[in-house]
Short mmCIF file of C-alpha atoms and ligand atoms in Angstrom, two decimals:
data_model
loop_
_atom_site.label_atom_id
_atom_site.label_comp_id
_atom_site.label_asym_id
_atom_site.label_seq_id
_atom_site.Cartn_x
_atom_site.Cartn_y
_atom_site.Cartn_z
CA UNK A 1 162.86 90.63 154.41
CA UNK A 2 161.94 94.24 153.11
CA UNK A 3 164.16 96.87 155.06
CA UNK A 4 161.48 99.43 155.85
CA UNK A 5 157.88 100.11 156.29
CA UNK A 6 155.46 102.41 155.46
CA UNK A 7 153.01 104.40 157.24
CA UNK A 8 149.33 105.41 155.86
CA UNK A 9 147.17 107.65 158.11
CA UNK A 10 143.59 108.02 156.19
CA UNK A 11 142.19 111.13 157.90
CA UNK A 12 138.60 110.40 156.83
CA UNK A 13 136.59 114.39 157.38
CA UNK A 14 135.93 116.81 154.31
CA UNK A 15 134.59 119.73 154.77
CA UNK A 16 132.22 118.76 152.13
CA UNK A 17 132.22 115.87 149.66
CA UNK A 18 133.26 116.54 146.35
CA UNK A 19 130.82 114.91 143.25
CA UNK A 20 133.66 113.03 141.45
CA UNK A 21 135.48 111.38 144.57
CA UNK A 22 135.10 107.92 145.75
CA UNK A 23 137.58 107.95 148.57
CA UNK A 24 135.70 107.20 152.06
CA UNK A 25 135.08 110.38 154.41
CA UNK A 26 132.72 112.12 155.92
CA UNK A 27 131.52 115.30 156.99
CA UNK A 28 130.50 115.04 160.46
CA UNK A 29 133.60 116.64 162.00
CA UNK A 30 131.93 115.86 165.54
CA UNK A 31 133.61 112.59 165.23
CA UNK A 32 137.64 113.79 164.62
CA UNK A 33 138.43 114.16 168.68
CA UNK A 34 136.87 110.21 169.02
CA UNK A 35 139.00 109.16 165.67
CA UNK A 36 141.93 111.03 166.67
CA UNK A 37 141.87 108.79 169.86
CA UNK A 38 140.96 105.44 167.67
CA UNK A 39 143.67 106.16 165.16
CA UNK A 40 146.25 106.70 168.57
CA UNK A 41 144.89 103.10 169.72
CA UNK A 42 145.25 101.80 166.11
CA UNK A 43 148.70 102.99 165.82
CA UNK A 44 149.50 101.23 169.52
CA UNK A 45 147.89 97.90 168.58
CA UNK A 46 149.63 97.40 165.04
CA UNK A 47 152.88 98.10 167.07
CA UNK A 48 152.06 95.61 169.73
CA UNK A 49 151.02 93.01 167.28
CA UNK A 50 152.97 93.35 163.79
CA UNK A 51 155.13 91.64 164.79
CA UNK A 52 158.58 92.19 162.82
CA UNK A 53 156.71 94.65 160.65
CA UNK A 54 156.56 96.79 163.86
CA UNK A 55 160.23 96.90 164.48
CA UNK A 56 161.16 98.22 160.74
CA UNK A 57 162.51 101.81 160.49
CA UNK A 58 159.48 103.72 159.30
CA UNK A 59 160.91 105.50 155.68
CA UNK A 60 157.44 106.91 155.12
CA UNK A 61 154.58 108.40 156.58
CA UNK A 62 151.53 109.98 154.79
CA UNK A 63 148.27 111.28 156.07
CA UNK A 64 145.93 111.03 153.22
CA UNK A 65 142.46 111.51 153.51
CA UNK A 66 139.58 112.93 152.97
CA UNK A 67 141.46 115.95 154.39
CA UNK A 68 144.08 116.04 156.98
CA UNK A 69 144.72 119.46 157.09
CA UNK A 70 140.98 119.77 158.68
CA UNK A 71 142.79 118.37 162.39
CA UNK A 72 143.89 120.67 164.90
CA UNK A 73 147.81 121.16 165.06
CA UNK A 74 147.62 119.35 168.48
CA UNK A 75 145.78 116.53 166.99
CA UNK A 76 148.36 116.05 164.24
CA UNK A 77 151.25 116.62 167.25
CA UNK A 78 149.05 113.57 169.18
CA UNK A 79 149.39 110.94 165.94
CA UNK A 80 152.96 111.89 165.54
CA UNK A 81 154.08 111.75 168.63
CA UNK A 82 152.26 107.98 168.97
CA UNK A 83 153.78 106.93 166.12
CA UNK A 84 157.25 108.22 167.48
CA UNK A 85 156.92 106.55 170.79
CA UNK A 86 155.59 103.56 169.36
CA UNK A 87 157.82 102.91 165.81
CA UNK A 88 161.10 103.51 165.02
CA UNK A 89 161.36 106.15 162.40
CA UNK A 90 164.77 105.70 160.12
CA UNK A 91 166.97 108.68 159.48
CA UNK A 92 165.36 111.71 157.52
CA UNK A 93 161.85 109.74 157.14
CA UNK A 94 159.43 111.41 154.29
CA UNK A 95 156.51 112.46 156.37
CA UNK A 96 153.65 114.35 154.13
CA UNK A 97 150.36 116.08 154.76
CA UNK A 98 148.08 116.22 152.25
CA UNK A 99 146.64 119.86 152.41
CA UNK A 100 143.36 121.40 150.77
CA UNK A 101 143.50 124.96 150.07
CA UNK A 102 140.73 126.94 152.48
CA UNK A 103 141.52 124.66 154.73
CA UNK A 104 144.79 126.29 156.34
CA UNK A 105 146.47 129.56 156.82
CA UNK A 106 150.30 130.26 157.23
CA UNK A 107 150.24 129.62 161.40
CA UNK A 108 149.07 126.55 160.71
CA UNK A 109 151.31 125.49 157.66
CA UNK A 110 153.99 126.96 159.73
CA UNK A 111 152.91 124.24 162.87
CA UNK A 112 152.69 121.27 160.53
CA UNK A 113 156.70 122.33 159.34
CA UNK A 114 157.37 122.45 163.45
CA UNK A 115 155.90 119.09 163.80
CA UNK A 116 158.39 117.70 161.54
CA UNK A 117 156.25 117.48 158.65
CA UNK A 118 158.57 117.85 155.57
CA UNK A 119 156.37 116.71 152.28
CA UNK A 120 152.91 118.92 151.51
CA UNK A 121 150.92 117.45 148.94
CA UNK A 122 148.36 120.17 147.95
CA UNK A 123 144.93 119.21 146.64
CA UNK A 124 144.81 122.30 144.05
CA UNK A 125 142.73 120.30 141.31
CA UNK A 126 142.35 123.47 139.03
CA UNK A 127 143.38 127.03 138.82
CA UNK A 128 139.86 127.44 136.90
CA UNK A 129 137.07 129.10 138.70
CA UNK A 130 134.81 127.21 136.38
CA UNK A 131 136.60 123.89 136.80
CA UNK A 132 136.89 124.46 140.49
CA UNK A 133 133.05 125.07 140.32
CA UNK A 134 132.72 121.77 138.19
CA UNK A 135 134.29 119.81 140.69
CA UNK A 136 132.49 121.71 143.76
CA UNK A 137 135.72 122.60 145.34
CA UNK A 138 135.47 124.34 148.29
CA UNK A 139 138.15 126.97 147.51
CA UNK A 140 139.00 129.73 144.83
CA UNK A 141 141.92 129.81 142.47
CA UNK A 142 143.47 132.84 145.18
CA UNK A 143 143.54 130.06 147.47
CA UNK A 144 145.44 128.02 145.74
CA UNK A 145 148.31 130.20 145.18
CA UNK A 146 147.81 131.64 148.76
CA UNK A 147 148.48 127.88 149.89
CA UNK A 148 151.72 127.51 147.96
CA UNK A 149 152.84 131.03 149.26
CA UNK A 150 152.04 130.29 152.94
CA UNK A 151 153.78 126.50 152.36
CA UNK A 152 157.16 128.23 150.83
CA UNK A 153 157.09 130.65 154.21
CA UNK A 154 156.90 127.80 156.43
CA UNK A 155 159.71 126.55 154.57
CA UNK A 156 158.69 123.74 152.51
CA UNK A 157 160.92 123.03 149.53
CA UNK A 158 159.28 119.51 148.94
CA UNK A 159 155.56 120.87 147.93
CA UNK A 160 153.75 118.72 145.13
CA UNK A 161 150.65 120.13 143.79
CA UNK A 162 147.25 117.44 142.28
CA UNK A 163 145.54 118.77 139.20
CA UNK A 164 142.65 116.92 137.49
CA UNK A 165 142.21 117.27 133.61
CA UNK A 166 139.84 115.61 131.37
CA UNK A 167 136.62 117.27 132.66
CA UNK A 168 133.53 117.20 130.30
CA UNK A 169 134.18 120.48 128.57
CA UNK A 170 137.42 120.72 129.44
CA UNK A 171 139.13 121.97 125.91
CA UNK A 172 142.83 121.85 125.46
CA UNK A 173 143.69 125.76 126.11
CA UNK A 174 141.44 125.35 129.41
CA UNK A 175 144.20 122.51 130.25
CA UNK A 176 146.74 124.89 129.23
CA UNK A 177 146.19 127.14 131.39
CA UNK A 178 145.81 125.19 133.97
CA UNK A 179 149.40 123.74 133.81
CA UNK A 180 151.07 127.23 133.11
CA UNK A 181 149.79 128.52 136.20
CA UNK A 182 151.14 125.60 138.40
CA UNK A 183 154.22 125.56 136.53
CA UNK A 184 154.33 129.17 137.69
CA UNK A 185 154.75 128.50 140.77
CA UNK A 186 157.35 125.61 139.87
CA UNK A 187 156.38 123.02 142.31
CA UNK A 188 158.53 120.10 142.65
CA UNK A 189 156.06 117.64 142.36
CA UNK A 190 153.45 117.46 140.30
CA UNK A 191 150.08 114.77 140.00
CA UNK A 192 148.14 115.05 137.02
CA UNK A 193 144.92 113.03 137.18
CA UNK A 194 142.44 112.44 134.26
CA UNK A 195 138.70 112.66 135.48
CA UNK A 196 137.37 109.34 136.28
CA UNK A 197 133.87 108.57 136.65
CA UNK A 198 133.56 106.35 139.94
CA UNK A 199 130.25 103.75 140.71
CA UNK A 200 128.71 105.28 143.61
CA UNK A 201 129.78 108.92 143.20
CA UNK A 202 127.37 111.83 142.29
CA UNK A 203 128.87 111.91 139.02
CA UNK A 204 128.09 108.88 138.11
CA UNK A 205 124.21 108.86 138.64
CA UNK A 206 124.53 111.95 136.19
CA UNK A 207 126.67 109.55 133.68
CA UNK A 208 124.10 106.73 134.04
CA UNK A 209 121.06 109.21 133.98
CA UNK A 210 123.18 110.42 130.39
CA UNK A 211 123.26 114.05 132.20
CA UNK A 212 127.42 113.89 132.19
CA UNK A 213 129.00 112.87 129.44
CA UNK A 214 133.12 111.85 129.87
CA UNK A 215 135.60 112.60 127.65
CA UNK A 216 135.88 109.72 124.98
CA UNK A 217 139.28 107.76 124.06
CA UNK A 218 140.74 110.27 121.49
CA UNK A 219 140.69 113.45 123.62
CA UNK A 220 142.15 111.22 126.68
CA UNK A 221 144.22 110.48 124.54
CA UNK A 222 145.47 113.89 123.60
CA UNK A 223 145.33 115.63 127.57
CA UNK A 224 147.87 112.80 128.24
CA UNK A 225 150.37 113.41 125.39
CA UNK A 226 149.54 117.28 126.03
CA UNK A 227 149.94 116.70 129.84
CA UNK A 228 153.35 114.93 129.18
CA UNK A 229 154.85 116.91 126.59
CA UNK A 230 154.40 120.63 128.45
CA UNK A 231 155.54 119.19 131.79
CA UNK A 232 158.93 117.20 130.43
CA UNK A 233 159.19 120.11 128.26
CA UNK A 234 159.98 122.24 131.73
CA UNK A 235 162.15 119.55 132.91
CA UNK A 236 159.74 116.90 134.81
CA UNK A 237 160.30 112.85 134.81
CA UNK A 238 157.62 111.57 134.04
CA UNK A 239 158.12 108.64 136.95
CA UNK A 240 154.85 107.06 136.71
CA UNK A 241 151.75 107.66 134.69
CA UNK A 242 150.09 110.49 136.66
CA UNK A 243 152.95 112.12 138.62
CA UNK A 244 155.89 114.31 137.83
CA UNK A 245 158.50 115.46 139.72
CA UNK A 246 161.26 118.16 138.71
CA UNK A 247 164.76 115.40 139.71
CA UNK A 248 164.51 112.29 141.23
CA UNK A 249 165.46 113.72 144.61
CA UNK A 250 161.70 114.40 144.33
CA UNK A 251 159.58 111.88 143.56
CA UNK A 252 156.70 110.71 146.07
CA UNK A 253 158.87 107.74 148.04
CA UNK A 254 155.76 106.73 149.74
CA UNK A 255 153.88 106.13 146.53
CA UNK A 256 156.96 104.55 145.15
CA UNK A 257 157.26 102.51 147.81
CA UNK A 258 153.49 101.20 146.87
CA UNK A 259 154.16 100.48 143.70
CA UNK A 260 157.46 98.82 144.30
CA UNK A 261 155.06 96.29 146.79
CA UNK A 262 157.06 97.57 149.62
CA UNK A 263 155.44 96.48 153.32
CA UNK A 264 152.99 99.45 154.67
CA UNK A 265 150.64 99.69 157.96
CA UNK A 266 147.42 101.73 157.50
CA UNK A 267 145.28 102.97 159.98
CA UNK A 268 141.77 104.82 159.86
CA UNK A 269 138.93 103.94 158.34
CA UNK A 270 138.98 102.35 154.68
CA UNK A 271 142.94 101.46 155.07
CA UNK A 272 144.39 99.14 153.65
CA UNK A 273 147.81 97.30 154.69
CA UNK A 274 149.86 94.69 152.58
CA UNK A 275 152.90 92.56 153.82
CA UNK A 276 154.40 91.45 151.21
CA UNK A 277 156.28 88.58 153.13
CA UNK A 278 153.92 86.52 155.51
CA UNK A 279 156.46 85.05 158.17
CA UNK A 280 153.42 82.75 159.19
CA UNK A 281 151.94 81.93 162.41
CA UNK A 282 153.60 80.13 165.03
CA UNK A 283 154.23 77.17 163.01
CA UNK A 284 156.89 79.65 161.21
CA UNK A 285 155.36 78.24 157.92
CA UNK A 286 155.46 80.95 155.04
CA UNK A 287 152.62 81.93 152.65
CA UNK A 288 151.85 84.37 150.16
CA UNK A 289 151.85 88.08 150.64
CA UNK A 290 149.35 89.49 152.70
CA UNK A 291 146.65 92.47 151.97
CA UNK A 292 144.06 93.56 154.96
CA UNK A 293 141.85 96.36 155.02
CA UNK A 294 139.87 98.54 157.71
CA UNK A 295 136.09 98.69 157.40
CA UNK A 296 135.13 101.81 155.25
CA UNK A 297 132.71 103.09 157.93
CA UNK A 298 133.82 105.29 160.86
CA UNK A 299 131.69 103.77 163.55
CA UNK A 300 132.53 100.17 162.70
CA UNK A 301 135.97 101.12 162.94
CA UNK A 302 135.89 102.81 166.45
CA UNK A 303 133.41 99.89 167.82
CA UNK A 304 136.58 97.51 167.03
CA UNK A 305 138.90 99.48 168.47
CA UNK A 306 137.15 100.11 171.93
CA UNK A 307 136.74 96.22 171.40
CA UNK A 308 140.57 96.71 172.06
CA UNK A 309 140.96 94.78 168.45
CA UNK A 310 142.49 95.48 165.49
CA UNK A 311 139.88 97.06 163.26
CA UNK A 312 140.76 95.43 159.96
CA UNK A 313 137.12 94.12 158.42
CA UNK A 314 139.18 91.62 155.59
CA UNK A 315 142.21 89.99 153.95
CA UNK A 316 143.52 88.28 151.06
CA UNK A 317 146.45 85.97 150.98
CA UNK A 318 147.96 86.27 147.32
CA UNK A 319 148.89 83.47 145.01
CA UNK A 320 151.65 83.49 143.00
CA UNK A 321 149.64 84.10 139.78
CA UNK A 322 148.15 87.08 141.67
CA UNK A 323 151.08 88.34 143.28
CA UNK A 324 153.05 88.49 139.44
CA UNK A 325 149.21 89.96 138.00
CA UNK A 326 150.14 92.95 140.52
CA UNK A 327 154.18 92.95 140.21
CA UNK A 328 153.06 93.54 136.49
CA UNK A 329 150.46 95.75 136.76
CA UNK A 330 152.00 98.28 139.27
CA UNK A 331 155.60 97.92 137.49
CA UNK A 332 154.50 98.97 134.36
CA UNK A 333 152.79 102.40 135.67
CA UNK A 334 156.28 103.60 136.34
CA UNK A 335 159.68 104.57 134.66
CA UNK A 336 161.56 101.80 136.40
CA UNK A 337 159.13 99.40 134.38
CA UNK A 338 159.22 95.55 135.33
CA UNK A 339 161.84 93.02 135.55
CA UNK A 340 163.20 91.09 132.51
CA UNK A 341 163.39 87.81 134.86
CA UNK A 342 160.55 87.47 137.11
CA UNK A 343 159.51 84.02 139.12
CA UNK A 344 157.30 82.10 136.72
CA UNK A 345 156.67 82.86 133.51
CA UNK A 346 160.07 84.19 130.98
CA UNK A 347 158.84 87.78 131.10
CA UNK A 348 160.86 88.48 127.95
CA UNK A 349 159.74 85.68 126.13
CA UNK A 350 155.64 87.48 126.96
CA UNK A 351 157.28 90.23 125.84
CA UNK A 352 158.38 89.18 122.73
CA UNK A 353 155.25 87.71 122.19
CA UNK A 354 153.48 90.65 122.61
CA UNK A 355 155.85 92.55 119.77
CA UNK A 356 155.20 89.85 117.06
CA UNK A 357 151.33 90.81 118.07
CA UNK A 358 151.89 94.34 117.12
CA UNK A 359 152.40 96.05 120.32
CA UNK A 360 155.79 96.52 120.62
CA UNK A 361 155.83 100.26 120.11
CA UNK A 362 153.97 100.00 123.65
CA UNK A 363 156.55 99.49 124.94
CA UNK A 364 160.78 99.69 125.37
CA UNK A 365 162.67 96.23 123.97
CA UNK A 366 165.17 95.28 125.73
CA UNK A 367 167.71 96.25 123.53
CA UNK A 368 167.23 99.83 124.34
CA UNK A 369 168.22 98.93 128.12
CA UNK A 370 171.48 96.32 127.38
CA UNK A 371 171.88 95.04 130.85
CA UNK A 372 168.96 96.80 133.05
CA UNK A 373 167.08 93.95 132.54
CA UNK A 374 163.58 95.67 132.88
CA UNK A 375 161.12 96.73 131.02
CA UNK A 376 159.05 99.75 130.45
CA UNK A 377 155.63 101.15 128.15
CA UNK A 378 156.28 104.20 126.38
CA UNK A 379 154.27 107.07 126.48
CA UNK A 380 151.96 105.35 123.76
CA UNK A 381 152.23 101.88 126.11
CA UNK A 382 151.20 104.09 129.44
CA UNK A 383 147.97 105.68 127.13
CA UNK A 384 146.90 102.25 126.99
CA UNK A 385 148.27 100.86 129.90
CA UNK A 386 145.17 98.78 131.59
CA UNK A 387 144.63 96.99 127.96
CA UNK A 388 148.74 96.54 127.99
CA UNK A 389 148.37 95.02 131.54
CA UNK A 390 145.48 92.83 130.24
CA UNK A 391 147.27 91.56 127.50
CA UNK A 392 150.26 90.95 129.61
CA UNK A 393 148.64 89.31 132.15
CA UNK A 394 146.73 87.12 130.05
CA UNK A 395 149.91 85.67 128.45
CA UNK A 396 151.06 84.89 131.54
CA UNK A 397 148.05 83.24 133.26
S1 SF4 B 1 138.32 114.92 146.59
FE1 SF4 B 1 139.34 115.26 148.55
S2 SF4 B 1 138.19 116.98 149.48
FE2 SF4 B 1 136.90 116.15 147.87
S3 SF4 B 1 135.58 114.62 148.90
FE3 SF4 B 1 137.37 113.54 148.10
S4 SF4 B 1 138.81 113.46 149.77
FE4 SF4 B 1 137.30 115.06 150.25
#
């Protein structure tokens, strides 16, 4: 059995929804004092009925949203506290905030540090008034820096900062820009997201109704390299294909701990949780790994919950071919890559397949790791990474 879990708190309230953004929230902040009590109740009934998931030293807790930093110090206090009494937290857990500038000031970045919160992961986005504008951003490029100032007061050394490139107009200098002021203020962390145009977004009626057009293959293409090359060039690993942080000591271990398929609980709306061991029922028989997910619609989820049930609206057992599909596909996003010997198919044999096809300067042979037995793309592989994964995936189906 995995030796730790994960928490994931989706805090599901924006001050106002941003065009480009397909995660679930909602503005109607009437609702946070009934979720803050649902997401208490949530928190109690996964510990009840997890099971040995609930008795795993907690490594990890994030509140992602929508935008947590929109609760109340005391409501974040309440949700900690619940988890406290309710999970056992292992030594020196990672607990992060994610935090939209406009959203706080330095009493209440100052709280969050009181509470125990140790990670800030600061939705910045751009440093460009007109980008900002773009994107609809509540806040100005002042905030942004006022954010990391009031975050390095409160004494947060672990402060990771998201930027999105790859915006219609976006030119290269724009980008620029862009990363020299973050690198300015030499966060440790860095995510650097290429505009995607989600189904069901704002942006995406203007795509369809051929009113936004997004940046084609080529100049993806060259943000990535650019985005790469600047930020190693100041000393970043490049640890997976959007994030950077300055030493390992500093790389996201909650995302890491996704991608590695670790176990993780998530309450709130939208949530998803995966066990990636199914003890069974009571028969003690095993199956595949196990993904559920909460209903992405507030009052859905708070009906279940004063149901006194668990508010999870599906689930998917995984077969093998599905559970290697993902071992694959989340592997190869990162630096640590995927394993030479893998249940089922000879993962170097695919991969020596793949060379003879042409694509082996996608990725690392093995040869250039003699006895890590893994394998990783290279920057060209993680350009192309979805059409890697395809092809991978395909040989091994
Ligand atoms: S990008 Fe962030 S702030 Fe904007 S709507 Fe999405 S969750 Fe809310």
């Amino acid at each position: 059995m995995p030796e730790h879990l994960s928490l994931y708190i989706h805090v599901p309230f924006c001050k106002r929804k941003c065009p480009y953004c397909d995660f679930f929230s909602v503005t109607d902040l009437s609702v946070v004092p009934a979720y803050v009590d649902g997401v208490c109740k949530e928190i109690r009934l996964w510990a009840d009925l997890a099971g040995v998931w609930s008795r795993m030293p907690v490594h990890t807790v994030y509140f992602g949203g929508g935008t947590p930093s929109l609760l109340s110090l005391d409501q974040m206090r309440q949700i900690l506290d619940t988890v406290q009494h309710h999970f056992c937290l292992a030594a020196g857990p990672e607990i992060t905030v994610e935090v939209n500038p406009g959203t706080v000031d330095d009493a209440f970045l100052a709280g969050l540090r009181h509470l125990g919160i140790n990670r800030l992961s600061i939705g910045a986005q751009s440093f460009d008034p007109q980008k900002l504008s773009y994107l609809s951003r509540i806040h100005t490029r002042d905030q942004v820096f006022d954010t990391l100032a009031g975050a390095a007061r409160a004494g947060f050394a672990n402060l990771g900062l998201d930027l999105i490139y790859g915006l219609p107009n976006e030119t290269p200098d724009v980008w620029q820009k862009d990363l020299e002021a973050a690198l300015g203020c030499r966060p440790v962390h860095l995510s650097c997201y290429m505009l995607t145009i989600e189904p069901g977004t704002p942006f995406f009626d203007r795509y369809e109704n051929s009113s936004l057009f997004p940046c084609d293959r080529d100049r993806r293409t060259d943000f990535f390299v650019q985005t790469a090359e600047v930020l190693e060039s100041y000393g970043y690993i490049h640890y997976e294909v959007s994030n950077f942080a300055l030493g390992k000591e500093h790389q996201s271990v909650h995302n890491s701990w996704y991608w590695e398929r670790g176990g993780y609980l998530g309450m709130g709306p939208s949530a998803h949780s995966f066990f990636p061991l199914n003890p069974g029922g009571p028969s003690g028989r095993q199956s595949g790994p196990v993904r559920s997910w909460n209903p992405a619609d507030i009052h859905a989820w708070l009906n279940h919950l004063a149901a006194g049930c668990l508010p999870g609206s599906g689930y998917e057992v995984l077969t093998p071919v599905q559970e290697r599909m993902e071992k694959v596909m989340l592997g190869l996003r990162t630096k640590t890559g995927i394993p030479a010997k893998m249940p089922g198919p000879d993962t170097h044999a695919l991969m020596v397949r793949l060379a003879d096809e042409g694509l082996g300067v996608f990725f690392y042979p093995p040869k250039t790791y003699p006895g890590s037995q893994r394998f990783r793309l290279t920057r060209s592989g993680l350009i192309c990474l979805d059409s890697i994964v395809e092809a991978f995936v395909w040989k091994m189906m």
